[in-house]
């Protein structure tokens, strides 16, 4: 049985991603993780902001410990999500890892200027994807002290 | 773990730290990254800002790719230093990792709210601290993509 999504000991991850393939890959990798985690998935920036602000169907959404954010998405893209999160006093302390296939220097610099906490390039194969996610996990959930819940 | 980006240029790390034992430890770990990290050490917040702004003795300073900022530097208000870096249109892109011996949750929230890119607790045991620094160095040299110079 999967753990209750609001268990306070769970690491809550919010994945903001519109590609089914990447969502499936990440789900698969996180299911095998040693980290006791709960992955929530939203498909674009509009849903991401509703989730973070607990609006509508997300009224009971847990506060994420880490956001994995794609840049290119329909309706509202990752850049707009970063701008909104990092200027909202209730959300600005939540670490955001940009996870994108773009390696354009402009995207990298702009993401950091918008206060993304780090920028990671999506690899293509499953093995590489898994390695990258493990490394993200190793840094954010083993080394770093995350902001307290609440 | 094989490095997906082992062909990368070496990265310049600026360590703002006054404790000699910790400087030595970080230096040793960075030296073991196969020449992929070049470390510069500054001892307080004023020196750090002078380095970043290439003032005085730091005229030919290289812009760092990553900053490790001890939150307990002499003569320094870390909040002010973080604000200066993250409020500067050119410096704000440089990732800053806060290093702190304090687990005070207010500091953690405050550091993230002032746009620290990460917050690393300095473990009391040297081995545990070394492990954290090693994992962090590997993450920022071979997984995270740093802003272009």
Short mmCIF file of C-alpha atoms in Angstrom, two decimals:
data_model
loop_
_atom_site.label_atom_id
_atom_site.label_comp_id
_atom_site.label_asym_id
_atom_site.label_seq_id
_atom_site.Cartn_x
_atom_site.Cartn_y
_atom_site.Cartn_z
CA UNK A 1 0.00 0.00 0.00
CA UNK A 2 1.32 3.40 -0.83
CA UNK A 3 1.90 5.77 2.09
CA UNK A 4 -0.72 8.38 2.98
CA UNK A 5 0.20 11.48 1.00
CA UNK A 6 0.02 13.75 4.04
CA UNK A 7 2.32 11.68 6.27
CA UNK A 8 4.60 14.34 7.87
CA UNK A 9 7.69 12.11 7.48
CA UNK A 10 7.28 11.87 3.73
CA UNK A 11 9.44 13.97 1.47
CA UNK A 12 6.94 15.76 -0.72
CA UNK A 13 8.03 16.35 -4.29
CA UNK A 14 6.03 18.37 -6.78
CA UNK A 15 6.82 17.61 -10.40
CA UNK A 16 5.64 20.23 -12.89
CA UNK A 17 5.93 18.52 -16.25
CA UNK A 18 3.77 18.18 -19.34
CA UNK A 19 5.56 15.29 -21.05
CA UNK A 20 3.95 11.92 -20.27
CA UNK A 21 7.18 10.11 -20.98
CA UNK A 22 9.15 12.20 -18.51
CA UNK A 23 6.43 11.90 -15.87
CA UNK A 24 6.46 8.11 -16.24
CA UNK A 25 10.25 8.01 -16.08
CA UNK A 26 10.36 10.10 -12.93
CA UNK A 27 7.59 8.09 -11.28
CA UNK A 28 9.50 4.90 -11.99
CA UNK A 29 12.75 6.28 -10.62
CA UNK A 30 11.10 7.71 -7.47
CA UNK A 31 9.26 4.46 -6.76
CA UNK A 32 12.63 2.72 -6.49
CA UNK A 33 14.08 5.47 -4.32
CA UNK A 34 15.45 4.84 -0.84
CA UNK A 35 13.91 8.17 0.09
CA UNK A 36 10.44 7.88 1.58
CA UNK A 37 8.76 10.18 -0.88
CA UNK A 38 5.43 11.20 -2.31
CA UNK A 39 5.43 12.51 -5.85
CA UNK A 40 2.64 14.82 -6.98
CA UNK A 41 2.41 15.69 -10.65
CA UNK A 42 0.86 18.73 -12.30
CA UNK A 43 0.97 19.37 -16.02
CA UNK A 44 1.52 23.08 -16.42
CA UNK A 45 2.25 26.31 -14.57
CA UNK A 46 -1.41 27.17 -13.97
CA UNK A 47 -1.93 23.89 -12.12
CA UNK A 48 1.39 24.29 -10.32
CA UNK A 49 0.39 27.66 -8.87
CA UNK A 50 -3.07 26.32 -7.87
CA UNK A 51 -1.35 23.38 -6.15
CA UNK A 52 1.15 25.59 -4.32
CA UNK A 53 -1.57 28.02 -3.26
CA UNK A 54 -3.96 25.18 -2.35
CA UNK A 55 -6.73 26.40 -4.57
CA UNK A 56 -9.71 24.46 -5.94
CA UNK A 57 -9.03 20.71 -6.13
CA UNK A 58 -5.70 21.29 -4.38
CA UNK A 59 -7.19 22.64 -1.12
CA UNK A 60 -5.55 19.79 0.84
CA UNK A 61 -2.31 19.62 -1.10
CA UNK A 62 0.78 19.09 1.05
CA UNK A 63 3.48 21.77 0.96
CA UNK A 64 6.26 20.42 -1.28
CA UNK A 65 9.79 20.07 0.08
CA UNK A 66 11.18 20.37 -3.43
CA UNK A 67 9.72 21.42 -6.77
CA UNK A 68 11.03 19.86 -9.99
CA UNK A 69 10.12 22.33 -12.68
CA UNK A 70 10.13 21.94 -16.45
CA UNK A 71 10.63 25.19 -18.37
CA UNK A 72 8.62 24.73 -21.55
CA UNK A 73 4.97 24.00 -20.84
CA UNK A 74 1.58 25.09 -22.20
CA UNK A 75 -0.56 27.84 -20.59
CA UNK A 76 2.00 29.03 -18.05
CA UNK A 77 5.64 28.09 -18.45
CA UNK A 78 8.33 27.38 -15.88
CA UNK A 79 9.78 30.90 -16.07
CA UNK A 80 6.46 32.40 -15.01
CA UNK A 81 6.12 29.84 -12.22
CA UNK A 82 9.58 30.80 -10.94
CA UNK A 83 8.70 34.50 -11.02
CA UNK A 84 5.45 33.92 -9.14
CA UNK A 85 6.90 31.54 -6.56
CA UNK A 86 9.98 33.58 -5.82
CA UNK A 87 8.02 36.78 -5.31
CA UNK A 88 5.41 35.18 -3.04
CA UNK A 89 6.43 35.42 0.64
CA UNK A 90 4.66 32.12 1.39
CA UNK A 91 6.39 30.19 -1.38
CA UNK A 92 9.76 31.81 -2.04
CA UNK A 93 11.69 29.58 0.36
CA UNK A 94 10.67 26.33 -1.36
CA UNK A 95 13.66 25.01 -3.32
CA UNK A 96 13.08 24.72 -7.05
CA UNK A 97 15.17 22.50 -9.29
CA UNK A 98 14.70 23.32 -12.94
CA UNK A 99 14.65 20.01 -14.84
CA UNK A 100 14.63 20.69 -18.54
CA UNK A 101 15.92 19.52 -21.88
CA UNK A 102 17.06 23.05 -22.73
CA UNK A 103 20.75 23.76 -22.49
CA UNK A 104 20.46 27.22 -24.01
CA UNK A 105 22.79 29.51 -22.06
CA UNK A 106 20.08 32.13 -21.93
CA UNK A 107 17.65 29.72 -20.26
CA UNK A 108 20.29 28.72 -17.70
CA UNK A 109 21.26 32.28 -16.78
CA UNK A 110 17.65 33.45 -16.68
CA UNK A 111 16.55 30.57 -14.49
CA UNK A 112 19.27 31.40 -11.94
CA UNK A 113 18.46 35.12 -12.18
CA UNK A 114 14.84 34.19 -11.38
CA UNK A 115 16.19 32.43 -8.28
CA UNK A 116 15.89 28.81 -9.34
CA UNK A 117 17.89 26.88 -6.73
CA UNK A 118 19.56 24.75 -9.36
CA UNK A 119 19.36 23.80 -13.00
CA UNK A 120 19.59 20.23 -14.19
CA UNK A 121 19.52 18.98 -17.75
CA UNK A 122 17.16 16.11 -18.52
CA UNK A 123 19.10 13.26 -20.01
CA UNK A 124 17.63 11.07 -22.73
CA UNK A 125 18.03 7.44 -21.65
CA UNK A 126 16.38 5.79 -18.64
CA UNK A 127 19.72 4.86 -17.04
CA UNK A 128 21.08 8.37 -17.29
CA UNK A 129 17.77 9.79 -16.15
CA UNK A 130 17.85 7.57 -13.11
CA UNK A 131 21.44 8.60 -12.33
CA UNK A 132 20.61 12.28 -12.54
CA UNK A 133 17.55 11.90 -10.33
CA UNK A 134 19.58 9.95 -7.76
CA UNK A 135 22.15 12.74 -7.72
CA UNK A 136 19.45 15.39 -7.29
CA UNK A 137 18.01 13.29 -4.50
CA UNK A 138 21.44 12.79 -2.90
CA UNK A 139 22.04 16.51 -2.77
CA UNK A 140 18.56 17.75 -1.80
CA UNK A 141 17.53 15.01 0.60
CA UNK A 142 20.82 13.86 2.14
CA UNK A 143 23.13 16.87 2.14
CA UNK A 144 20.94 19.91 2.19
CA UNK A 145 18.87 21.09 5.11
CA UNK A 146 15.43 21.80 3.65
CA UNK A 147 13.15 24.51 5.01
CA UNK A 148 10.99 23.18 7.85
CA UNK A 149 7.46 22.02 7.10
CA UNK A 150 4.51 24.12 8.00
CA UNK B 1 28.83 7.04 -10.54
CA UNK B 2 30.01 7.93 -14.03
CA UNK B 3 30.05 11.64 -14.61
CA UNK B 4 27.64 12.64 -17.34
CA UNK B 5 29.59 15.81 -17.96
CA UNK B 6 33.17 14.92 -17.24
CA UNK B 7 34.37 17.01 -20.14
CA UNK B 8 33.32 20.23 -18.44
CA UNK B 9 35.62 23.13 -17.74
CA UNK B 10 36.95 23.35 -14.19
CA UNK B 11 34.71 25.38 -11.90
CA UNK B 12 35.81 28.27 -9.73
CA UNK B 13 34.57 27.97 -6.17
CA UNK B 14 34.69 30.87 -3.74
CA UNK B 15 34.71 29.79 -0.09
CA UNK B 16 33.87 32.49 2.47
CA UNK B 17 35.05 30.92 5.71
CA UNK B 18 37.29 31.92 8.61
CA UNK B 19 37.79 28.58 10.41
CA UNK B 20 41.14 27.07 9.35
CA UNK B 21 40.14 23.44 9.92
CA UNK B 22 37.12 23.82 7.68
CA UNK B 23 39.09 25.67 5.02
CA UNK B 24 41.65 22.84 4.99
CA UNK B 25 38.95 20.23 4.75
CA UNK B 26 37.19 21.93 1.82
CA UNK B 27 40.55 22.53 0.13
CA UNK B 28 41.45 18.84 0.36
CA UNK B 29 38.11 17.72 -1.05
CA UNK B 30 38.19 20.24 -3.90
CA UNK B 31 41.78 19.22 -4.74
CA UNK B 32 40.51 15.64 -5.06
CA UNK B 33 37.98 16.60 -7.73
CA UNK B 34 40.67 15.89 -10.39
CA UNK B 35 41.43 19.54 -10.98
CA UNK B 36 37.79 20.29 -11.71
CA UNK B 37 37.49 22.75 -8.83
CA UNK B 38 39.67 25.80 -8.29
CA UNK B 39 39.21 27.14 -4.80
CA UNK B 40 39.63 30.71 -3.58
CA UNK B 41 39.17 31.55 0.09
CA UNK B 42 37.99 34.85 1.58
CA UNK B 43 37.74 35.37 5.34
CA UNK B 44 34.81 37.74 5.85
CA UNK B 45 31.87 39.37 4.10
CA UNK B 46 33.68 42.57 3.12
CA UNK B 47 36.46 40.60 1.49
CA UNK B 48 33.90 38.43 -0.26
CA UNK B 49 32.11 41.45 -1.75
CA UNK B 50 35.44 43.08 -2.71
CA UNK B 51 36.40 39.84 -4.46
CA UNK B 52 33.09 39.60 -6.31
CA UNK B 53 33.26 43.25 -7.33
CA UNK B 54 36.96 43.01 -8.22
CA UNK B 55 37.95 45.83 -5.93
CA UNK B 56 41.30 46.66 -4.36
CA UNK B 57 43.58 43.63 -4.10
CA UNK B 58 40.99 41.58 -6.00
CA UNK B 59 41.19 43.52 -9.26
CA UNK B 60 41.96 40.41 -11.31
CA UNK B 61 39.58 38.10 -9.45
CA UNK B 62 37.81 35.44 -11.50
CA UNK B 63 34.06 35.43 -11.22
CA UNK B 64 33.22 32.28 -9.24
CA UNK B 65 30.83 29.62 -10.52
CA UNK B 66 29.73 28.70 -7.02
CA UNK B 67 29.93 30.41 -3.61
CA UNK B 68 30.08 28.57 -0.31
CA UNK B 69 29.10 31.05 2.39
CA UNK B 70 29.68 30.34 6.06
CA UNK B 71 26.89 32.03 8.03
CA UNK B 72 29.14 32.74 11.00
CA UNK B 73 31.83 34.98 9.52
CA UNK B 74 33.55 37.66 11.62
CA UNK B 75 32.36 41.29 11.21
CA UNK B 76 29.68 40.03 8.83
CA UNK B 77 25.92 39.98 8.71
CA UNK B 78 25.28 37.03 6.37
CA UNK B 79 21.80 38.31 5.54
CA UNK B 80 23.31 41.52 4.26
CA UNK B 81 25.97 39.71 2.19
CA UNK B 82 23.40 37.36 0.68
CA UNK B 83 21.18 40.32 -0.13
CA UNK B 84 24.08 42.10 -1.83
CA UNK B 85 24.82 39.09 -4.04
CA UNK B 86 21.22 38.17 -4.83
CA UNK B 87 20.16 41.79 -5.33
CA UNK B 88 22.93 42.48 -7.86
CA UNK B 89 21.85 42.02 -11.46
CA UNK B 90 25.18 40.45 -12.44
CA UNK B 91 26.07 38.47 -9.33
CA UNK B 92 22.57 37.10 -8.62
CA UNK B 93 22.98 34.17 -11.00
CA UNK B 94 25.88 32.68 -9.01
CA UNK B 95 24.63 29.81 -6.83
CA UNK B 96 25.29 30.43 -3.14
CA UNK B 97 25.31 27.51 -0.72
CA UNK B 98 24.94 28.55 2.93
CA UNK B 99 27.10 26.58 5.36
CA UNK B 100 25.90 26.73 8.93
CA UNK B 101 26.58 25.08 12.25
CA UNK B 102 23.20 26.24 13.51
CA UNK B 103 20.06 24.19 12.97
CA UNK B 104 17.88 27.17 13.84
CA UNK B 105 14.87 26.79 11.55
CA UNK B 106 14.51 30.56 11.25
CA UNK B 107 17.97 30.75 9.70
CA UNK B 108 17.06 28.00 7.24
CA UNK B 109 13.88 29.76 6.10
CA UNK B 110 15.62 33.13 6.10
CA UNK B 111 18.50 31.86 3.95
CA UNK B 112 16.17 30.28 1.39
CA UNK B 113 13.94 33.35 1.41
CA UNK B 114 16.98 35.48 0.62
CA UNK B 115 17.60 33.17 -2.32
CA UNK B 116 20.42 31.03 -1.01
CA UNK B 117 20.52 28.14 -3.48
CA UNK B 118 21.01 25.56 -0.76
CA UNK B 119 21.61 25.27 2.98
CA UNK B 120 24.14 22.75 4.26
CA UNK B 121 24.50 21.96 7.94
CA UNK B 122 28.07 21.68 9.14
CA UNK B 123 28.09 18.34 10.90
CA UNK B 124 30.09 18.36 14.12
CA UNK B 125 32.01 15.24 13.09
CA UNK B 126 34.66 16.06 10.49
CA UNK B 127 33.85 12.88 8.51
CA UNK B 128 30.19 13.75 8.17
CA UNK B 129 31.02 17.33 7.18
CA UNK B 130 33.51 16.01 4.62
CA UNK B 131 30.83 13.70 3.17
CA UNK B 132 28.44 16.61 2.75
CA UNK B 133 31.06 18.76 1.03
CA UNK B 134 32.09 15.87 -1.22
CA UNK B 135 28.51 15.13 -2.34
CA UNK B 136 27.87 18.83 -2.83
CA UNK B 137 31.05 19.28 -4.92
CA UNK B 138 30.11 16.29 -7.07
CA UNK B 139 26.58 17.57 -7.54
CA UNK B 140 27.63 21.06 -8.60
CA UNK B 141 30.55 19.95 -10.77
CA UNK B 142 28.89 17.09 -12.61
CA UNK B 143 25.11 17.20 -12.31
CA UNK B 144 23.78 20.74 -11.92
CA UNK B 145 24.35 23.03 -14.88
CA UNK B 146 25.98 26.24 -13.69
CA UNK B 147 25.24 29.65 -15.18
CA UNK B 148 27.47 30.57 -18.12
CA UNK B 149 30.46 32.80 -17.34
#
